[in-house]
Every structure is written in C-alpha cells, then in structure tokens.
Amino acid sequence: MNEEKFTGKADVYDKFRPSYPKELIDILYEKTQAETVADIGAGTGIFTKCLSAKPWKITAVEPNGDMLEVLKQNAPFADIVNASAENTGIPSGTVDLVTAAQAFHWFDKENFKIECQRIFTSKGHLAVVWNNHVKSDIMSERNRIFDKYCGMSNSVAGGVTQVDLKAYFSRMEVFNLNNNMNMTEEQFIGYSLSHSYALKADNENYEKFVYELKNMFVKFQKNGMVEIPQETECFLGRFN
C-alpha cells in the first residue's frame, strides 16, 4: 500500500469527500451477521463513521500519519490501529467482516487476501466499496481538466474490474446504490483537490488548475449548486 499518497490532504479529504448510503450498511449487517468489523485503509474515518450505525465492534486500520490523526477524532468509538492493509496486527481469527472503502486499489491484493484470511473468523466476509462517478457532461469536462494538469482523470478502482474481483473471491455479491452529490463551489473545489492525483498548492500550475475548475463550476451550476452523478458500488465476497 502506498502510504504517502494522501499526506497533506487529510483535512480537505475529510471535509469534502462524500459519505456512503445508509442502505449499504443495512445490507452488510443483514448479509454478514457480523459482530466484529475491521475497516482497512480507513483514511479519515468517513466509512468508519457509517459503520457506527450498527452495534458491531469496530477496528479501523490506517497507515498514513496525517489521515490517522483525523481518524482518531472522527472514530472515538473504534479501536484505531496504525498499520498497513497487508500487516494489520489484528489478532488472528477475530474479524467477521473486513471493509475497504475507496482503498482496495492501493493494496497489494494477494498479501491483503492472505491477511484477511488470517484475521477472519469462520464466517469472514470482505466488502470492497467505491463511490464511482457516473458518465455525464460535467464529469467529462472535469476529466479534461484533470488530464490537462494532472495527467490522469480518475483513479477510482485503480483499474480493478468486476471480473478481477470475481476471480479474487470464491463467492461474491454486487450491490449498486445511487449516491449523487450536490455541491457548492467550495465543496466542488475541495472535493476535486482531495483526490490523490490532484495538484497541491506548491505546484506551479496549481492556480491555473483551480481557476479552470472554478470556471467549470460556473458553467454547470444551477442556483449555486452542481450535481455530480455518482453510484456506490459494493463487492461482498468470501474466500471459501
């Protein structure tokens, strides 16, 4: 796992990244009957906070120091572990459900699988979750700006496909839920800057990058808001 991708972005990530549908947490609770859950690559705790809606015992694992400090503030109800996805330090055979929200694409997949198998109880499940953009005019324009300044427009899922995950698990279910975002200009710019590949303030092209994003917001806004079409996708699988 690349532990430094989000160094310097913890605050903007926590403030502007979207949350996840309540329905997803209901699905995971019903499908897994879990009592213990480990949120791996927990970041600032956005998904960890969603998990707190259920009475399971929660452990949150995060390797990045900046993200970890915000995670501690956001998830006082959880056991916080400063560790990688591939070597969590969680005791063997103690976790019913592992979650990886907006994080799986950073992991060493095979070593993470081995770690999950080590910490799983006999009913262990892994839920791999992403908030994915839906194809739209606004996202096409946003991607053009990111390609121009950052060299990439969207690293969500990191190239991992449903076919890849079907091969990864022995059994898998897929859930897709609407999770559209309505944003002010501040929220849109903050959300854009929270991505790992977005330019930071010390980059010589940062001001031009933000200027184009602001112009884009003006182009698409209605009554001071833009809607970003988004879908939450969850792959719930087992290894046996």
PDB file of C-alpha atoms in Angstrom:
ATOM      1  CA  MET A   1       0.000   0.000   0.000  1.00  0.00           C
ATOM      2  CA  ASN A   2       1.339   3.466  -0.906  1.00  0.00           C
ATOM      3  CA  GLU A   3       1.152   5.136   2.490  1.00  0.00           C
ATOM      4  CA  GLU A   4       2.054   8.691   1.466  1.00  0.00           C
ATOM      5  CA  LYS A   5      -0.381   9.370  -1.395  1.00  0.00           C
ATOM      6  CA  PHE A   6      -2.665  11.451   0.853  1.00  0.00           C
ATOM      7  CA  THR A   7      -0.064  13.172   3.002  1.00  0.00           C
ATOM      8  CA  GLY A   8      -1.098  16.824   3.296  1.00  0.00           C
ATOM      9  CA  LYS A   9      -4.653  16.127   2.134  1.00  0.00           C
ATOM     10  CA  ALA A  10      -6.273  14.741   5.294  1.00  0.00           C
ATOM     11  CA  ASP A  11      -8.263  17.848   6.230  1.00  0.00           C
ATOM     12  CA  VAL A  12      -9.614  18.554   2.746  1.00  0.00           C
ATOM     13  CA  TYR A  13     -10.337  14.847   2.257  1.00  0.00           C
ATOM     14  CA  ASP A  14     -12.311  14.657   5.481  1.00  0.00           C
ATOM     15  CA  LYS A  15     -14.257  17.852   4.801  1.00  0.00           C
ATOM     16  CA  PHE A  16     -15.191  17.315   1.165  1.00  0.00           C
ATOM     17  CA  ARG A  17     -15.236  13.603   0.325  1.00  0.00           C
ATOM     18  CA  PRO A  18     -18.748  12.096   0.088  1.00  0.00           C
ATOM     19  CA  SER A  19     -20.150   9.611   2.559  1.00  0.00           C
ATOM     20  CA  TYR A  20     -21.957   6.362   1.757  1.00  0.00           C
ATOM     21  CA  PRO A  21     -25.633   5.338   1.666  1.00  0.00           C
ATOM     22  CA  LYS A  22     -27.172   4.125   4.912  1.00  0.00           C
ATOM     23  CA  GLU A  23     -28.742   1.308   2.898  1.00  0.00           C
ATOM     24  CA  LEU A  24     -25.311  -0.167   2.257  1.00  0.00           C
ATOM     25  CA  ILE A  25     -24.604  -0.531   5.971  1.00  0.00           C
ATOM     26  CA  ASP A  26     -28.004  -2.200   6.401  1.00  0.00           C
ATOM     27  CA  ILE A  27     -27.151  -4.653   3.599  1.00  0.00           C
ATOM     28  CA  LEU A  28     -23.763  -5.537   5.088  1.00  0.00           C
ATOM     29  CA  TYR A  29     -25.252  -6.040   8.536  1.00  0.00           C
ATOM     30  CA  GLU A  30     -28.019  -8.279   7.238  1.00  0.00           C
ATOM     31  CA  LYS A  31     -25.875 -10.293   4.813  1.00  0.00           C
ATOM     32  CA  THR A  32     -22.902 -10.981   7.088  1.00  0.00           C
ATOM     33  CA  GLN A  33     -24.464 -11.180  10.562  1.00  0.00           C
ATOM     34  CA  ALA A  34     -21.108  -9.801  11.704  1.00  0.00           C
ATOM     35  CA  GLU A  35     -20.281  -8.884  15.282  1.00  0.00           C
ATOM     36  CA  THR A  36     -16.773  -7.590  14.595  1.00  0.00           C
ATOM     37  CA  VAL A  37     -15.661  -5.444  11.656  1.00  0.00           C
ATOM     38  CA  ALA A  38     -12.280  -4.077  10.586  1.00  0.00           C
ATOM     39  CA  ASP A  39     -12.267  -1.027   8.288  1.00  0.00           C
ATOM     40  CA  ILE A  40      -8.949  -1.297   6.440  1.00  0.00           C
ATOM     41  CA  GLY A  41      -7.416   1.766   4.795  1.00  0.00           C
ATOM     42  CA  ALA A  42      -9.899   3.757   6.846  1.00  0.00           C
ATOM     43  CA  GLY A  43      -8.458   7.153   5.907  1.00  0.00           C
ATOM     44  CA  THR A  44     -10.113   9.885   7.964  1.00  0.00           C
ATOM     45  CA  GLY A  45     -12.938   7.567   9.006  1.00  0.00           C
ATOM     46  CA  ILE A  46     -15.722   8.502   6.575  1.00  0.00           C
ATOM     47  CA  PHE A  47     -16.848   4.899   6.123  1.00  0.00           C
ATOM     48  CA  THR A  48     -15.903   4.029   9.704  1.00  0.00           C
ATOM     49  CA  LYS A  49     -18.461   6.563  10.921  1.00  0.00           C
ATOM     50  CA  CYS A  50     -21.097   4.948   8.700  1.00  0.00           C
ATOM     51  CA  LEU A  51     -20.328   1.581  10.291  1.00  0.00           C
ATOM     52  CA  SER A  52     -21.049   3.005  13.742  1.00  0.00           C
ATOM     53  CA  ALA A  53     -24.782   2.857  12.931  1.00  0.00           C
ATOM     54  CA  LYS A  54     -24.659  -0.846  13.845  1.00  0.00           C
ATOM     55  CA  PRO A  55     -23.679  -2.458  17.166  1.00  0.00           C
ATOM     56  CA  TRP A  56     -20.639  -4.334  15.904  1.00  0.00           C
ATOM     57  CA  LYS A  57     -17.178  -3.967  17.475  1.00  0.00           C
ATOM     58  CA  ILE A  58     -15.155  -1.781  15.096  1.00  0.00           C
ATOM     59  CA  THR A  59     -11.427  -1.628  14.417  1.00  0.00           C
ATOM     60  CA  ALA A  60     -10.106   0.999  11.989  1.00  0.00           C
ATOM     61  CA  VAL A  61      -6.710   0.493  10.343  1.00  0.00           C
ATOM     62  CA  GLU A  62      -4.847   3.344   8.611  1.00  0.00           C
ATOM     63  CA  PRO A  63      -1.122   3.669   7.722  1.00  0.00           C
ATOM     64  CA  ASN A  64      -0.902   7.370   6.808  1.00  0.00           C
ATOM     65  CA  GLY A  65       0.010   9.599   9.738  1.00  0.00           C
ATOM     66  CA  ASP A  66      -1.967  12.662   8.602  1.00  0.00           C
ATOM     67  CA  MET A  67      -5.107  10.643   7.956  1.00  0.00           C
ATOM     68  CA  LEU A  68      -4.676   8.764  11.226  1.00  0.00           C
ATOM     69  CA  GLU A  69      -4.844  11.911  13.343  1.00  0.00           C
ATOM     70  CA  VAL A  70      -8.183  12.889  11.808  1.00  0.00           C
ATOM     71  CA  LEU A  71      -9.422   9.296  12.093  1.00  0.00           C
ATOM     72  CA  LYS A  72      -8.798   9.346  15.829  1.00  0.00           C
ATOM     73  CA  GLN A  73     -11.023  12.421  16.174  1.00  0.00           C
ATOM     74  CA  ASN A  74     -13.778  11.025  13.958  1.00  0.00           C
ATOM     75  CA  ALA A  75     -13.953   7.499  15.342  1.00  0.00           C
ATOM     76  CA  PRO A  76     -13.536   7.543  19.145  1.00  0.00           C
ATOM     77  CA  PHE A  77     -15.872   4.518  19.241  1.00  0.00           C
ATOM     78  CA  ALA A  78     -13.376   2.351  17.308  1.00  0.00           C
ATOM     79  CA  ASP A  79     -10.062   0.699  18.108  1.00  0.00           C
ATOM     80  CA  ILE A  80      -7.560   2.611  15.964  1.00  0.00           C
ATOM     81  CA  VAL A  81      -4.546   0.798  14.501  1.00  0.00           C
ATOM     82  CA  ASN A  82      -1.654   2.473  12.674  1.00  0.00           C
ATOM     83  CA  ALA A  83      -0.761  -0.282  10.226  1.00  0.00           C
ATOM     84  CA  SER A  84      -0.882  -1.352   6.598  1.00  0.00           C
ATOM     85  CA  ALA A  85      -3.611  -3.373   4.916  1.00  0.00           C
ATOM     86  CA  GLU A  86      -1.212  -6.251   4.404  1.00  0.00           C
ATOM     87  CA  ASN A  87       0.009  -6.380   8.005  1.00  0.00           C
ATOM     88  CA  THR A  88      -2.748  -5.069  10.281  1.00  0.00           C
ATOM     89  CA  GLY A  89      -1.558  -6.507  13.583  1.00  0.00           C
ATOM     90  CA  ILE A  90      -5.143  -7.579  14.344  1.00  0.00           C
ATOM     91  CA  PRO A  91      -5.270 -10.884  16.280  1.00  0.00           C
ATOM     92  CA  SER A  92      -5.920 -13.963  14.136  1.00  0.00           C
ATOM     93  CA  GLY A  93      -9.452 -15.296  13.798  1.00  0.00           C
ATOM     94  CA  THR A  94     -11.208 -12.275  15.331  1.00  0.00           C
ATOM     95  CA  VAL A  95     -12.934 -10.397  12.478  1.00  0.00           C
ATOM     96  CA  ASP A  96     -16.275 -11.303  10.882  1.00  0.00           C
ATOM     97  CA  LEU A  97     -16.255  -8.517   8.276  1.00  0.00           C
ATOM     98  CA  VAL A  98     -13.422  -6.562   6.653  1.00  0.00           C
ATOM     99  CA  THR A  99     -14.319  -3.404   4.754  1.00  0.00           C
ATOM    100  CA  ALA A 100     -12.178  -1.485   2.267  1.00  0.00           C
ATOM    101  CA  ALA A 101     -13.936   1.710   1.172  1.00  0.00           C
ATOM    102  CA  GLN A 102     -12.221   3.777  -1.514  1.00  0.00           C
ATOM    103  CA  ALA A 103      -8.980   1.982  -0.642  1.00  0.00           C
ATOM    104  CA  PHE A 104      -8.678  -1.507  -2.161  1.00  0.00           C
ATOM    105  CA  HIS A 105      -6.930  -0.234  -5.299  1.00  0.00           C
ATOM    106  CA  TRP A 106      -3.966   0.879  -3.160  1.00  0.00           C
ATOM    107  CA  PHE A 107      -3.410  -2.548  -1.590  1.00  0.00           C
ATOM    108  CA  ASP A 108      -1.096  -5.401  -2.548  1.00  0.00           C
ATOM    109  CA  LYS A 109      -4.031  -7.646  -3.463  1.00  0.00           C
ATOM    110  CA  GLU A 110      -2.545 -11.064  -2.743  1.00  0.00           C
ATOM    111  CA  ASN A 111      -0.891 -10.095   0.545  1.00  0.00           C
ATOM    112  CA  PHE A 112      -4.098  -8.357   1.629  1.00  0.00           C
ATOM    113  CA  LYS A 113      -6.041 -11.536   0.841  1.00  0.00           C
ATOM    114  CA  ILE A 114      -3.641 -13.556   2.981  1.00  0.00           C
ATOM    115  CA  GLU A 115      -4.059 -11.050   5.818  1.00  0.00           C
ATOM    116  CA  CYS A 116      -7.857 -11.199   5.564  1.00  0.00           C
ATOM    117  CA  GLN A 117      -7.760 -14.995   5.711  1.00  0.00           C
ATOM    118  CA  ARG A 118      -5.578 -14.760   8.821  1.00  0.00           C
ATOM    119  CA  ILE A 119      -7.831 -12.384  10.756  1.00  0.00           C
ATOM    120  CA  PHE A 120     -11.181 -13.786   9.565  1.00  0.00           C
ATOM    121  CA  THR A 121     -13.447 -15.879  11.743  1.00  0.00           C
ATOM    122  CA  SER A 122     -15.164 -18.845  10.093  1.00  0.00           C
ATOM    123  CA  LYS A 123     -17.866 -16.511   8.700  1.00  0.00           C
ATOM    124  CA  GLY A 124     -15.461 -13.870   7.403  1.00  0.00           C
ATOM    125  CA  HIS A 125     -16.563 -11.582   4.557  1.00  0.00           C
ATOM    126  CA  LEU A 126     -14.728  -8.822   2.697  1.00  0.00           C
ATOM    127  CA  ALA A 127     -16.668  -5.785   1.416  1.00  0.00           C
ATOM    128  CA  VAL A 128     -14.850  -3.757  -1.248  1.00  0.00           C
ATOM    129  CA  VAL A 129     -16.600  -0.407  -1.719  1.00  0.00           C
ATOM    130  CA  TRP A 130     -16.197   2.526  -4.112  1.00  0.00           C
ATOM    131  CA  ASN A 131     -18.040   5.730  -4.870  1.00  0.00           C
ATOM    132  CA  ASN A 132     -17.881   5.805  -8.671  1.00  0.00           C
ATOM    133  CA  HIS A 133     -18.684   8.695 -10.980  1.00  0.00           C
ATOM    134  CA  VAL A 134     -21.456   8.117 -13.494  1.00  0.00           C
ATOM    135  CA  LYS A 135     -20.707   9.219 -17.075  1.00  0.00           C
ATOM    136  CA  SER A 136     -22.028  12.743 -17.632  1.00  0.00           C
ATOM    137  CA  ASP A 137     -21.185  16.050 -19.311  1.00  0.00           C
ATOM    138  CA  ILE A 138     -19.933  17.558 -16.068  1.00  0.00           C
ATOM    139  CA  MET A 139     -17.607  14.636 -15.375  1.00  0.00           C
ATOM    140  CA  SER A 140     -16.295  14.679 -18.947  1.00  0.00           C
ATOM    141  CA  GLU A 141     -15.349  18.341 -18.501  1.00  0.00           C
ATOM    142  CA  ARG A 142     -13.851  17.671 -15.088  1.00  0.00           C
ATOM    143  CA  ASN A 143     -11.800  14.773 -16.512  1.00  0.00           C
ATOM    144  CA  ARG A 144     -10.484  17.003 -19.325  1.00  0.00           C
ATOM    145  CA  ILE A 145      -9.133  19.474 -16.760  1.00  0.00           C
ATOM    146  CA  PHE A 146      -7.554  16.717 -14.671  1.00  0.00           C
ATOM    147  CA  ASP A 147      -5.968  15.133 -17.742  1.00  0.00           C
ATOM    148  CA  LYS A 148      -4.551  18.523 -18.746  1.00  0.00           C
ATOM    149  CA  TYR A 149      -2.970  19.366 -15.398  1.00  0.00           C
ATOM    150  CA  CYS A 150      -2.579  16.091 -13.510  1.00  0.00           C
ATOM    151  CA  GLY A 151      -2.047  13.534 -16.229  1.00  0.00           C
ATOM    152  CA  MET A 152      -4.971  11.401 -15.094  1.00  0.00           C
ATOM    153  CA  SER A 153      -8.669  11.957 -14.682  1.00  0.00           C
ATOM    154  CA  ASN A 154      -9.917   9.216 -12.396  1.00  0.00           C
ATOM    155  CA  SER A 155      -8.003   6.627 -10.367  1.00  0.00           C
ATOM    156  CA  VAL A 156     -11.086   5.275  -8.568  1.00  0.00           C
ATOM    157  CA  ALA A 157     -10.977   1.475  -8.579  1.00  0.00           C
ATOM    158  CA  GLY A 158      -7.401   1.712  -9.827  1.00  0.00           C
ATOM    159  CA  GLY A 159      -8.271  -0.314 -12.903  1.00  0.00           C
ATOM    160  CA  VAL A 160      -9.767  -3.130 -10.785  1.00  0.00           C
ATOM    161  CA  THR A 161     -12.799  -4.572 -12.577  1.00  0.00           C
ATOM    162  CA  GLN A 162     -15.748  -6.692 -11.516  1.00  0.00           C
ATOM    163  CA  VAL A 163     -14.161  -9.544 -13.471  1.00  0.00           C
ATOM    164  CA  ASP A 164     -10.949  -9.151 -11.451  1.00  0.00           C
ATOM    165  CA  LEU A 165     -12.877  -9.263  -8.174  1.00  0.00           C
ATOM    166  CA  LYS A 166     -14.959 -12.235  -9.250  1.00  0.00           C
ATOM    167  CA  ALA A 167     -11.692 -14.125  -9.720  1.00  0.00           C
ATOM    168  CA  TYR A 168     -10.392 -12.778  -6.388  1.00  0.00           C
ATOM    169  CA  PHE A 169     -13.280 -14.238  -4.366  1.00  0.00           C
ATOM    170  CA  SER A 170     -14.710 -17.742  -4.314  1.00  0.00           C
ATOM    171  CA  ARG A 171     -18.199 -16.246  -3.868  1.00  0.00           C
ATOM    172  CA  MET A 172     -19.340 -12.664  -4.485  1.00  0.00           C
ATOM    173  CA  GLU A 173     -22.427 -10.453  -4.497  1.00  0.00           C
ATOM    174  CA  VAL A 174     -22.588  -6.967  -6.015  1.00  0.00           C
ATOM    175  CA  PHE A 175     -24.704  -4.049  -4.793  1.00  0.00           C
ATOM    176  CA  ASN A 176     -25.164  -0.710  -6.583  1.00  0.00           C
ATOM    177  CA  LEU A 177     -26.766   2.277  -4.862  1.00  0.00           C
ATOM    178  CA  ASN A 178     -27.403   5.831  -6.029  1.00  0.00           C
ATOM    179  CA  ASN A 179     -25.247   8.357  -4.191  1.00  0.00           C
ATOM    180  CA  ASN A 180     -25.414  11.605  -6.209  1.00  0.00           C
ATOM    181  CA  MET A 181     -23.685  14.665  -4.759  1.00  0.00           C
ATOM    182  CA  ASN A 182     -24.989  18.260  -4.776  1.00  0.00           C
ATOM    183  CA  MET A 183     -22.171  20.730  -4.225  1.00  0.00           C
ATOM    184  CA  THR A 184     -21.497  24.414  -3.746  1.00  0.00           C
ATOM    185  CA  GLU A 185     -18.418  25.887  -5.424  1.00  0.00           C
ATOM    186  CA  GLU A 186     -16.394  25.471  -2.227  1.00  0.00           C
ATOM    187  CA  GLN A 187     -17.442  21.841  -1.944  1.00  0.00           C
ATOM    188  CA  PHE A 188     -16.740  21.111  -5.613  1.00  0.00           C
ATOM    189  CA  ILE A 189     -13.254  22.632  -5.499  1.00  0.00           C
ATOM    190  CA  GLY A 190     -12.477  20.947  -2.183  1.00  0.00           C
ATOM    191  CA  TYR A 191     -13.702  17.598  -3.465  1.00  0.00           C
ATOM    192  CA  SER A 192     -11.570  17.963  -6.590  1.00  0.00           C
ATOM    193  CA  LEU A 193      -8.457  18.845  -4.573  1.00  0.00           C
ATOM    194  CA  SER A 194      -8.958  15.899  -2.202  1.00  0.00           C
ATOM    195  CA  HIS A 195      -8.003  13.346  -4.841  1.00  0.00           C
ATOM    196  CA  SER A 196      -4.558  11.800  -4.523  1.00  0.00           C
ATOM    197  CA  TYR A 197      -3.583  12.869  -8.035  1.00  0.00           C
ATOM    198  CA  ALA A 198      -4.852  16.473  -7.776  1.00  0.00           C
ATOM    199  CA  LEU A 199      -2.223  19.219  -7.809  1.00  0.00           C
ATOM    200  CA  LYS A 200      -1.073  20.597  -4.457  1.00  0.00           C
ATOM    201  CA  ALA A 201      -0.619  24.299  -3.684  1.00  0.00           C
ATOM    202  CA  ASP A 202       3.147  24.170  -4.216  1.00  0.00           C
ATOM    203  CA  ASN A 203       2.753  23.095  -7.859  1.00  0.00           C
ATOM    204  CA  GLU A 204       3.460  25.852 -10.407  1.00  0.00           C
ATOM    205  CA  ASN A 205       0.207  25.079 -12.252  1.00  0.00           C
ATOM    206  CA  TYR A 206      -1.986  24.934  -9.148  1.00  0.00           C
ATOM    207  CA  GLU A 207      -3.610  28.373  -9.603  1.00  0.00           C
ATOM    208  CA  LYS A 208      -4.429  27.674 -13.261  1.00  0.00           C
ATOM    209  CA  PHE A 209      -5.834  24.274 -12.311  1.00  0.00           C
ATOM    210  CA  VAL A 210      -8.150  25.739  -9.671  1.00  0.00           C
ATOM    211  CA  TYR A 211      -9.123  28.632 -11.983  1.00  0.00           C
ATOM    212  CA  GLU A 212     -10.335  26.188 -14.650  1.00  0.00           C
ATOM    213  CA  LEU A 213     -12.259  24.171 -12.080  1.00  0.00           C
ATOM    214  CA  LYS A 214     -13.990  27.333 -10.873  1.00  0.00           C
ATOM    215  CA  ASN A 215     -14.889  28.305 -14.437  1.00  0.00           C
ATOM    216  CA  MET A 216     -16.264  24.823 -14.940  1.00  0.00           C
ATOM    217  CA  PHE A 217     -18.424  25.183 -11.845  1.00  0.00           C
ATOM    218  CA  VAL A 218     -19.901  28.431 -13.182  1.00  0.00           C
ATOM    219  CA  LYS A 219     -20.678  26.714 -16.484  1.00  0.00           C
ATOM    220  CA  PHE A 220     -22.622  23.833 -14.898  1.00  0.00           C
ATOM    221  CA  GLN A 221     -24.097  25.403 -11.759  1.00  0.00           C
ATOM    222  CA  LYS A 222     -27.791  25.993 -11.187  1.00  0.00           C
ATOM    223  CA  ASN A 223     -28.778  28.195  -8.280  1.00  0.00           C
ATOM    224  CA  GLY A 224     -25.239  27.997  -6.927  1.00  0.00           C
ATOM    225  CA  MET A 225     -25.028  24.190  -6.971  1.00  0.00           C
ATOM    226  CA  VAL A 226     -23.793  21.447  -9.272  1.00  0.00           C
ATOM    227  CA  GLU A 227     -24.899  17.816  -9.209  1.00  0.00           C
ATOM    228  CA  ILE A 228     -22.246  15.127  -9.583  1.00  0.00           C
ATOM    229  CA  PRO A 229     -23.840  11.826 -10.653  1.00  0.00           C
ATOM    230  CA  GLN A 230     -22.366   9.083  -8.509  1.00  0.00           C
ATOM    231  CA  GLU A 231     -23.019   5.448  -7.647  1.00  0.00           C
ATOM    232  CA  THR A 232     -21.817   3.489  -4.636  1.00  0.00           C
ATOM    233  CA  GLU A 233     -20.713   0.008  -5.659  1.00  0.00           C
ATOM    234  CA  CYS A 234     -20.044  -2.774  -3.161  1.00  0.00           C
ATOM    235  CA  PHE A 235     -18.497  -6.168  -3.825  1.00  0.00           C
ATOM    236  CA  LEU A 236     -19.212  -8.513  -0.910  1.00  0.00           C
ATOM    237  CA  GLY A 237     -17.233 -11.725  -1.084  1.00  0.00           C
ATOM    238  CA  ARG A 238     -15.814 -14.742   0.672  1.00  0.00           C
ATOM    239  CA  PHE A 239     -12.635 -16.705   0.107  1.00  0.00           C
ATOM    240  CA  ASN A 240     -14.009 -20.170   0.940  1.00  0.00           C
TER     241      ASN A 240
END
